[in-house]
Short mmCIF file of C-alpha atoms and ligand atoms in Angstrom, two decimals:
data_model
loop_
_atom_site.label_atom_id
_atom_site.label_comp_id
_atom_site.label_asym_id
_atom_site.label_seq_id
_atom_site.Cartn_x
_atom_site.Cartn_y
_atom_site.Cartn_z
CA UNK D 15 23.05 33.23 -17.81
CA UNK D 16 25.08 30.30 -18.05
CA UNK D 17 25.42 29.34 -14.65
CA UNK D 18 21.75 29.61 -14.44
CA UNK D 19 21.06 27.17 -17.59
CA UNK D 20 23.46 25.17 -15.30
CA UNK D 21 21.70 24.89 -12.30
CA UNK D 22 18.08 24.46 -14.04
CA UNK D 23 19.78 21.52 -15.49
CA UNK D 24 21.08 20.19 -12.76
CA UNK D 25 17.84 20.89 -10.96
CA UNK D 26 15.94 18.65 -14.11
CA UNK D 27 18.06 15.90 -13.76
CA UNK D 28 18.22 15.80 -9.97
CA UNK D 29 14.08 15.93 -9.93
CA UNK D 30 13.99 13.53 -12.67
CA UNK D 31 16.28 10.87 -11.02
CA UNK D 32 14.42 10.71 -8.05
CA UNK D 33 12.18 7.45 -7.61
CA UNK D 34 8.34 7.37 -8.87
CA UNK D 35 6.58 6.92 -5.57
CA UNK D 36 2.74 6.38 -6.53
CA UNK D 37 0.30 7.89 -3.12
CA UNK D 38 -3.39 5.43 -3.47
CA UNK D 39 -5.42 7.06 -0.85
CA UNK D 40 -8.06 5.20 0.66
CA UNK D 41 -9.59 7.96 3.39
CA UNK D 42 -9.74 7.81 6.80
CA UNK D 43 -8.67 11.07 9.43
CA UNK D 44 -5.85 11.62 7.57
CA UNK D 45 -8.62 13.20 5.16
CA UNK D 46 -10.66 14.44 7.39
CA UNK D 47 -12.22 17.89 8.26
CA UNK D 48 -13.34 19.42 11.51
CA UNK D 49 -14.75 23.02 11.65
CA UNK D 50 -12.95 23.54 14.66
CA UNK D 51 -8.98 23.50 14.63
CA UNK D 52 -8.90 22.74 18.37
CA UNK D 53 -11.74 19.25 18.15
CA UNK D 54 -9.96 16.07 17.23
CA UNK D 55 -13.63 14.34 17.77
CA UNK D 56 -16.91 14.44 15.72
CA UNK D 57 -14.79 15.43 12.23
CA UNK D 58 -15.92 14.33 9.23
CA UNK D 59 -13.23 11.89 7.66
CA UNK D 60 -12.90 11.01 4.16
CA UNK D 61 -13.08 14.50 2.89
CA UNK D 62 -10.34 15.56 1.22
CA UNK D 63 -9.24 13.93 -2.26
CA UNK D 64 -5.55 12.87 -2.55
CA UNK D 65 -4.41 16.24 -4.42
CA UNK D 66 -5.33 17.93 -1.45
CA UNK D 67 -2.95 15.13 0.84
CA UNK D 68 -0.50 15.98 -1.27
CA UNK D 69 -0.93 19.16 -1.81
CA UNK D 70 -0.59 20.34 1.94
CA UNK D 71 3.29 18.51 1.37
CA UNK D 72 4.86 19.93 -1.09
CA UNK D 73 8.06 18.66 0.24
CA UNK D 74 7.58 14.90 -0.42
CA UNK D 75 8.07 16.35 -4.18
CA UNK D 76 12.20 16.96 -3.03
CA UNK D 77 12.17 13.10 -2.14
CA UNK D 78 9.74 11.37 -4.94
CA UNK D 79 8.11 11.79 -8.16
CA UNK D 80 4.17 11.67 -6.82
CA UNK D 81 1.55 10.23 -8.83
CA UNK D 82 -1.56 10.60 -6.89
CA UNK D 83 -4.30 7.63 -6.97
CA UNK D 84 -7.83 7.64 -5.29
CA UNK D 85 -8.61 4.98 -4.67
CA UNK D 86 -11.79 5.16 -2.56
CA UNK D 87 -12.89 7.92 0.07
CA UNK D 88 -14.38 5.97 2.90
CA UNK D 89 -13.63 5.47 6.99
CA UNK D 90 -11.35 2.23 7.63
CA UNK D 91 -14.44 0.23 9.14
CA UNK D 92 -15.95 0.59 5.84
CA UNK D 93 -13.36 -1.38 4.60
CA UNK D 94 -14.17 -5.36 3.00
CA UNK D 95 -12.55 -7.95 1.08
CA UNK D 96 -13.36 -7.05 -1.46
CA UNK D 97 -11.53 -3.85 -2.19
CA UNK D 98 -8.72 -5.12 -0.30
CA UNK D 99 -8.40 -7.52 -2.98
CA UNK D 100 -8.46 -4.53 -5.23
CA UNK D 101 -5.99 -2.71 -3.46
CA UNK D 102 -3.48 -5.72 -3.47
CA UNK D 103 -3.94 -6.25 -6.94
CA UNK D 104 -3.71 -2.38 -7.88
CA UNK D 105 -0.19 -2.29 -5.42
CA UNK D 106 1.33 -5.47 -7.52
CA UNK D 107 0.08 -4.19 -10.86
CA UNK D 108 1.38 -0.26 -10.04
CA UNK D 109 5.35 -2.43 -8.71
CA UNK D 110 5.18 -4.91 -11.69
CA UNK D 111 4.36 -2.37 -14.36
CA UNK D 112 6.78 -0.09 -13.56
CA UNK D 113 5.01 3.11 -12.36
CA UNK D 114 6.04 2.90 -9.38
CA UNK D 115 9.08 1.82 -7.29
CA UNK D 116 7.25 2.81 -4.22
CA UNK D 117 3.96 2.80 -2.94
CA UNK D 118 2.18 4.93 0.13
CA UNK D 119 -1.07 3.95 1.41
CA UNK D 120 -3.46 6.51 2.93
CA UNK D 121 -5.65 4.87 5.42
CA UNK D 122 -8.17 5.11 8.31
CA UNK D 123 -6.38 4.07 11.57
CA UNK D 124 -9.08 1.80 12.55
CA UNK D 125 -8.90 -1.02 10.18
CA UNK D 126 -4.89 -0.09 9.31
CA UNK D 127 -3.45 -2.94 10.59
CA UNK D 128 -5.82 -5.30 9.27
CA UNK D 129 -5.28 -3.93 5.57
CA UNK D 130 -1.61 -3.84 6.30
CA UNK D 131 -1.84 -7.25 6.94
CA UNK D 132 -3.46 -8.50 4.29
CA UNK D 133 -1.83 -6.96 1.83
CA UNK D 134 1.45 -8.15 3.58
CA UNK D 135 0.51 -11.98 2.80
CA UNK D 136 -0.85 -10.81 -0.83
CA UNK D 137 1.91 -9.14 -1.59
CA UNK D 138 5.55 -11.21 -3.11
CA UNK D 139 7.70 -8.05 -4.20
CA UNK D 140 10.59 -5.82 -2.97
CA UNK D 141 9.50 -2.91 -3.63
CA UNK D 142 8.50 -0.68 -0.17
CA UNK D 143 4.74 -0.16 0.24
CA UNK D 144 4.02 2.19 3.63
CA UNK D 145 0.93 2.41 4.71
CA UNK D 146 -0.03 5.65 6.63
CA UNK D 147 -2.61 7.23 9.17
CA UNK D 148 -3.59 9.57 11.67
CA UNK D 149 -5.17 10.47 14.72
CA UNK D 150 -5.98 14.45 13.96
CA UNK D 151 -7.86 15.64 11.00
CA UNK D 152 -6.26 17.77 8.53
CA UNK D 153 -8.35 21.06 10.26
CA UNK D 154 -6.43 20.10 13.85
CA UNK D 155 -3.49 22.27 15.26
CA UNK D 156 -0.81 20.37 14.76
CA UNK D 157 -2.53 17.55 12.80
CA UNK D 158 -0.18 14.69 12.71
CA UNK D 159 -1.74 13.79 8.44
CA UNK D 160 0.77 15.81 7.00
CA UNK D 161 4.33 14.97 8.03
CA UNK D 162 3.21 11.09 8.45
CA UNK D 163 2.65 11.33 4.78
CA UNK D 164 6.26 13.49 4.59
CA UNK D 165 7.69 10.11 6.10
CA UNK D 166 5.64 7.69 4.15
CA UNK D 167 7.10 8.84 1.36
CA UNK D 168 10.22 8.89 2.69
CA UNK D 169 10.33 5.33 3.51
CA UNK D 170 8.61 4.14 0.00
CA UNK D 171 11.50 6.00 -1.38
CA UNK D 172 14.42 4.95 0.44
CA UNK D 173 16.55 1.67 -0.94
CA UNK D 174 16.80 0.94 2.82
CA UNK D 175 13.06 0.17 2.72
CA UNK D 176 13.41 -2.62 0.19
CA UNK D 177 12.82 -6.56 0.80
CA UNK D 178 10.98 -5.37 4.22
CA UNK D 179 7.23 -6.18 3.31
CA UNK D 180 4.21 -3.71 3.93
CA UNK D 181 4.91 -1.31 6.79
CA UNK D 182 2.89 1.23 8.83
CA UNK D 183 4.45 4.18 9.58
CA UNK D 184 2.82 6.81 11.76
CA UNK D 185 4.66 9.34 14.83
CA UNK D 186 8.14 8.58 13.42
CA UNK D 187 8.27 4.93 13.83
CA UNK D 188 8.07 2.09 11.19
CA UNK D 189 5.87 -0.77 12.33
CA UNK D 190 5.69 -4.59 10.61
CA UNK D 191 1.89 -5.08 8.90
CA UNK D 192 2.34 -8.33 11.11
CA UNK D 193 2.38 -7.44 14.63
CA UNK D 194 1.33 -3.62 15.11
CA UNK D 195 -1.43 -3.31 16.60
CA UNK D 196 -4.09 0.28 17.44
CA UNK D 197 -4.06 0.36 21.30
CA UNK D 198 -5.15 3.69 21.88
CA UNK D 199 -8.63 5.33 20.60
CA UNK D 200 -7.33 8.87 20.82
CA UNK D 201 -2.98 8.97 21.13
CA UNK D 202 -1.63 9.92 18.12
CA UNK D 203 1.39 7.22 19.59
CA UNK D 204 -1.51 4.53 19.31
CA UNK D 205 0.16 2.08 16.87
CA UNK D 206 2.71 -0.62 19.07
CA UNK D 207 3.50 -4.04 18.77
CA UNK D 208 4.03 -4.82 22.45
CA UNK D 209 5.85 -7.94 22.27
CA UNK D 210 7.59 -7.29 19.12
CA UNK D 211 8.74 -3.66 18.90
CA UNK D 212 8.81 -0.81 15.94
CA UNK D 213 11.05 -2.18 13.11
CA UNK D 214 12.65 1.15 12.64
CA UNK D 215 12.45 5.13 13.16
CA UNK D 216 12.54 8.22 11.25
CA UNK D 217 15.97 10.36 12.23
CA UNK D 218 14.59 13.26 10.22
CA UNK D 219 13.54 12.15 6.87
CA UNK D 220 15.58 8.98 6.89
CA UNK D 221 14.72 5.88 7.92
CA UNK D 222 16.94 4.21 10.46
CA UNK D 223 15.70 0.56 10.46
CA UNK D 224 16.53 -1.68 14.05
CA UNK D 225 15.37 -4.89 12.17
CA UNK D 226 14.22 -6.83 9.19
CA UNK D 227 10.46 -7.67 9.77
CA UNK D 228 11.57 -10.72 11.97
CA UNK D 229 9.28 -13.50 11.73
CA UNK D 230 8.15 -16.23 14.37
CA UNK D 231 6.35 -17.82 11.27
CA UNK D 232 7.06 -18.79 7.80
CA UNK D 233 5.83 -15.67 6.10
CA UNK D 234 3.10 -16.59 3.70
CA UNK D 235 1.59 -15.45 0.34
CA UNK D 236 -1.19 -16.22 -1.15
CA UNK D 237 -1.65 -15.03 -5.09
CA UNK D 238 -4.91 -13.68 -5.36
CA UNK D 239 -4.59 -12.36 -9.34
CA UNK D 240 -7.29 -14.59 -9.68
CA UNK D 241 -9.40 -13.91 -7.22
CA UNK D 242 -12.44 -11.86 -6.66
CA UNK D 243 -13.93 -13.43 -3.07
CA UNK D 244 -12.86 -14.86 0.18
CA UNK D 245 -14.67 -17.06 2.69
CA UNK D 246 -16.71 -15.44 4.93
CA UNK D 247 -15.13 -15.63 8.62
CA UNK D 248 -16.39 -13.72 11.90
CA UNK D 249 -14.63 -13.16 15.08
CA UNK D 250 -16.96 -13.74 18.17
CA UNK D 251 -15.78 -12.31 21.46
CA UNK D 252 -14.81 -14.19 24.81
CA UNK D 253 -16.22 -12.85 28.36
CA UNK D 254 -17.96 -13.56 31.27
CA UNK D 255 -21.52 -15.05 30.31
CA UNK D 256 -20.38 -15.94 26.82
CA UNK D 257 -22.87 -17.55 24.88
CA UNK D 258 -21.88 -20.92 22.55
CA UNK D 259 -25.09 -20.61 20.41
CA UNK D 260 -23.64 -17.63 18.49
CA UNK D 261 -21.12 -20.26 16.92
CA UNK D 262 -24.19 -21.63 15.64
CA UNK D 263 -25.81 -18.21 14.07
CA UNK D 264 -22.83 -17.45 12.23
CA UNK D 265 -22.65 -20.59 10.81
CA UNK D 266 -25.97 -19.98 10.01
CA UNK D 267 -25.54 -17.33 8.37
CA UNK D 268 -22.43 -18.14 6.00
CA UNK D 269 -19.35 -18.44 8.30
CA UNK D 270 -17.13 -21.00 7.04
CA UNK D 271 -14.29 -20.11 9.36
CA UNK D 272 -14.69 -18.70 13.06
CA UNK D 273 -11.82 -17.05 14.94
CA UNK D 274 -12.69 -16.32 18.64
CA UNK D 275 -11.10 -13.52 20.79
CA UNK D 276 -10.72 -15.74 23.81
CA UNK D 277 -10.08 -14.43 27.29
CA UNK D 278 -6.40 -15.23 28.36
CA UNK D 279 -4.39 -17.26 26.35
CA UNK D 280 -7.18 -19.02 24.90
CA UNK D 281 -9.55 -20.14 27.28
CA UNK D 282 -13.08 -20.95 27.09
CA UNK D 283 -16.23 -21.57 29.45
CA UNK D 284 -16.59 -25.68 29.57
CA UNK D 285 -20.10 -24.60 28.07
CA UNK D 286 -17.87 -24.20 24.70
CA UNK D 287 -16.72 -27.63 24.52
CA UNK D 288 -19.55 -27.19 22.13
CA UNK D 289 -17.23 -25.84 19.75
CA UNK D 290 -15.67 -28.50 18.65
CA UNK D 291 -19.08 -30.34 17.98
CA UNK D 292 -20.06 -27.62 15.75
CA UNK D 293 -16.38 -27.57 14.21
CA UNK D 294 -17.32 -31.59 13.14
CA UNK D 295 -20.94 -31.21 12.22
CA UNK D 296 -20.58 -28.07 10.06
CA UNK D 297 -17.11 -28.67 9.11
CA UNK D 298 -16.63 -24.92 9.74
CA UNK D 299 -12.85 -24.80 11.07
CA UNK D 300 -13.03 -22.86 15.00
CA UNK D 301 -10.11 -21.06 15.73
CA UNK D 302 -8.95 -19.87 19.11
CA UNK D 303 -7.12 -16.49 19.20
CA UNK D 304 -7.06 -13.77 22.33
CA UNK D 305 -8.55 -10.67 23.32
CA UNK D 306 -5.81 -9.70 25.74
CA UNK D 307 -3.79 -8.14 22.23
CA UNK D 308 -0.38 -9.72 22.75
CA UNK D 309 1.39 -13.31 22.63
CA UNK D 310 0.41 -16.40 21.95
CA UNK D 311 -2.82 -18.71 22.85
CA UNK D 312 -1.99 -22.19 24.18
CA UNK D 313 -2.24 -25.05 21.98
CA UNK D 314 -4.53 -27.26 23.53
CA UNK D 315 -6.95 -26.72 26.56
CA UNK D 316 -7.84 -29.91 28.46
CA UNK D 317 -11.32 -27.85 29.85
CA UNK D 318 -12.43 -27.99 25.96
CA UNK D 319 -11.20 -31.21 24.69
CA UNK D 320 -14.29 -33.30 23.68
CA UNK D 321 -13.42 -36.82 22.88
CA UNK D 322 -11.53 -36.77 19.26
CA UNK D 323 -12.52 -33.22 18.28
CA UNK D 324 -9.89 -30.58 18.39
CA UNK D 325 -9.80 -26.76 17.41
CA UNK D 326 -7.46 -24.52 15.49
CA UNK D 327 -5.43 -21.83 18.00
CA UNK D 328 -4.07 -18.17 16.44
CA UNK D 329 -0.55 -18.83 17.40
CA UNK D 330 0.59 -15.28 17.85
CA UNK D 331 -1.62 -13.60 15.56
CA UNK D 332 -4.46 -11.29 17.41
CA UNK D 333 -8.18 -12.10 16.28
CA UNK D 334 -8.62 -9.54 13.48
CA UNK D 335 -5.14 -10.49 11.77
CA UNK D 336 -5.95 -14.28 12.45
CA UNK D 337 -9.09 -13.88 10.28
CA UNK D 338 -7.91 -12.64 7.56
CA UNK D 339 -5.03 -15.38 7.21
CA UNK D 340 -7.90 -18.01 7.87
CA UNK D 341 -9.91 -16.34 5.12
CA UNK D 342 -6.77 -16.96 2.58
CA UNK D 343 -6.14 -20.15 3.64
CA UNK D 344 -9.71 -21.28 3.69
CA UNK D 345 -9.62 -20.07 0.11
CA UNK D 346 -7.10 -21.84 -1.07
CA UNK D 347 -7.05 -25.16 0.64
CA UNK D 348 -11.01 -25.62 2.04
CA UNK D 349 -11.09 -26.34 5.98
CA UNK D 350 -11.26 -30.21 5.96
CA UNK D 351 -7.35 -30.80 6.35
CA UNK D 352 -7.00 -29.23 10.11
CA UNK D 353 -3.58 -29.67 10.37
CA UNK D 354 -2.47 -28.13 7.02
CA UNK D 355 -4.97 -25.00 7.86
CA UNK D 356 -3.34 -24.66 11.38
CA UNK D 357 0.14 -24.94 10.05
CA UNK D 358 0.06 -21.44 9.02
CA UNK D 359 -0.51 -20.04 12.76
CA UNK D 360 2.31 -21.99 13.64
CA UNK D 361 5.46 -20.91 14.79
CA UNK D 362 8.72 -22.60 13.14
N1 LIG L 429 -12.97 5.63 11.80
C1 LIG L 429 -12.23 6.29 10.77
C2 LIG L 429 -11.28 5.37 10.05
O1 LIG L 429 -10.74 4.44 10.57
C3 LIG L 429 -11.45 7.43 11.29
C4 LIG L 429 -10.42 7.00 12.27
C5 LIG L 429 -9.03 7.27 11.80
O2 LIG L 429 -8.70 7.27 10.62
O3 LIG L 429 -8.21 7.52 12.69
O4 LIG L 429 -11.05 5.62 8.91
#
């Protein structure tokens, strides 16, 4: 009898000490429901509500106390600034307030890394935050939801995790919000950062990390407490036939920031010397970023160069990431001071 008043307390105060690790899903396959366990197409995702996520893993409850959050129910492209501005907030406010000393993310796969991202440059504390996917819904043999979420929690637990920004963690690796990328529409081994590596691994439940989130670039942050909208900024796409007039359009209908997924390191038909017109006229800053999904876009191109008007390049960021840091920094400093706007794509 006494031994087993023992253990229960010792069972109590083991379960007690462990850290508060707060679960916001957001949707996406992870959630998702297919009538057949052997389709990983045509599934319904956003289905299941976060009880249900964490229901189907008990076993995150032997590394974490769980409070569950849902936060909305939708696919990833249904994403928008605006509740990623929510999210941040809800993620500082959850760290700051104590609730939490961890935070997992449940998320679609398709928008992941642009979320990550931005919640990366939003984001100024230790504490972990993982985001987390997958590529089979919840109905699949062998769905991948459930022990990405057993690792998620895992790393938003583990003091190793600290001081290393907002991660991604699907398949056993850890990824930096900054350069992993989706590169696959169907693998569930779809999230790389080709140039840059995985910052880390899973050796069972523990997190074995190969780097700090390295960084060609100052990181930056941008407080957004106050906040509640962001500049409207469109990517247009680079090819063969590419038209200049849709520069126009979007300005016309808002755009006060353009990022474009060039072909090759940042190259342009001549036609698009036009750019930098429109970049004058409107004063809607034109950024150059690439389509090829790794390494940087070259600085200057003489093919585009139109008398005294330049453009803004993406660095190393890809288009979608690029946006959303134009969108902060349009926000906070306008797009009339080129060089301060493109000193955030810059490398040191
Ligand atoms: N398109 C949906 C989304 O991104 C499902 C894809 C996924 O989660 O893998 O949320």
């Amino acid at each position: 009898m006494k031994l087993t008043i023992l253990l229960f307390a010792a069972f109590c105060a083991s379960a007690a000490d462990l850290p508060h690790v707060t679960i916001i899903a957001t949707g996406g396959t992870i959630a998702g429901v297919q009538k057949s366990s052997t389709s990983t197409t045509n599934y319904k995702d956003s289905e299941l509500a976060v009880d249900a996520l964490i229901d189907a893993v008990p076993e995150v409850k032997d590394l974490a106390q769980i409070n569950g959050v849902q936060f909305s129910n939708i696919g990833s492209e249904n994403m928008n600034t605006s509740l990623l501005l929510r999210l941040s907030k809800l993620v500082t406010t959850l760290i700051s307030n104590g609730s939490a000393e961890g935070i997992v993310i449940t998320h679609g796969t398709d928008t992941l890394e642009e979320s990550a991202f931005f919640l990366d440059v939003t984001y100024d504390m230790s504490a972990p935050v993982a985001m987390v996917a997958a590529m089979r819904p919840s109905t699949a043999l062998s769905a991948d939801g459930p022990f990405n979420i057993y690792e998620a929690v895992a790393l938003a637990s583990s003091k190793t995790a600290i001081n290393r920004g907002v991660m991604m963690t699907l398949n056993d690796r850890i990824g930096s919000a900054v350069y992993t990328t989706k590169t696959n529409t169907r693998s569930v081994d779809t999230f790389k950062a080709v140039e840059q590596g995985y910052l880390g691994v899973f050796n069972d439940k523990t997190p074995v990390f190969y780097y700090y989130p390295a960084r060609a670039y100052k990181k930056p942050f941008f407080d957004i407490s106050g906040v509640d909208s962001l500049p409207k900024v469109d990517i247009l796409y680079g090819h063969i036939d590419s038209d200049v007039t849709l520069v126009n359009n979007s300005i016309s209908n808002g755009a006060k920031g353009i990022v474009v997924a060039c072909t090759g390191d940042g190259s342009l038909p001549t036609t698009w010397k036009e750019i930098a017109k429109y970049w004058t006229e409107s004063g809607v800053p034109i950024m150059r970023s690439s389509r090829t999904g790794s390494s940087y876009v070259a600085p200057g191109k003489d093919n585009l160069t139109l008398g005294e008007y330049s453009y803004l390049n993406s660095g190393n960021y890809n288009p979608q990431k690029a946006r959303i840091l134009l969108q902060l920094v349009l926000n906070e400093f306008g797009g009339s001071n080129s060089s301060l706007v493109q000193k955030f794509f810059d490398p040191y």
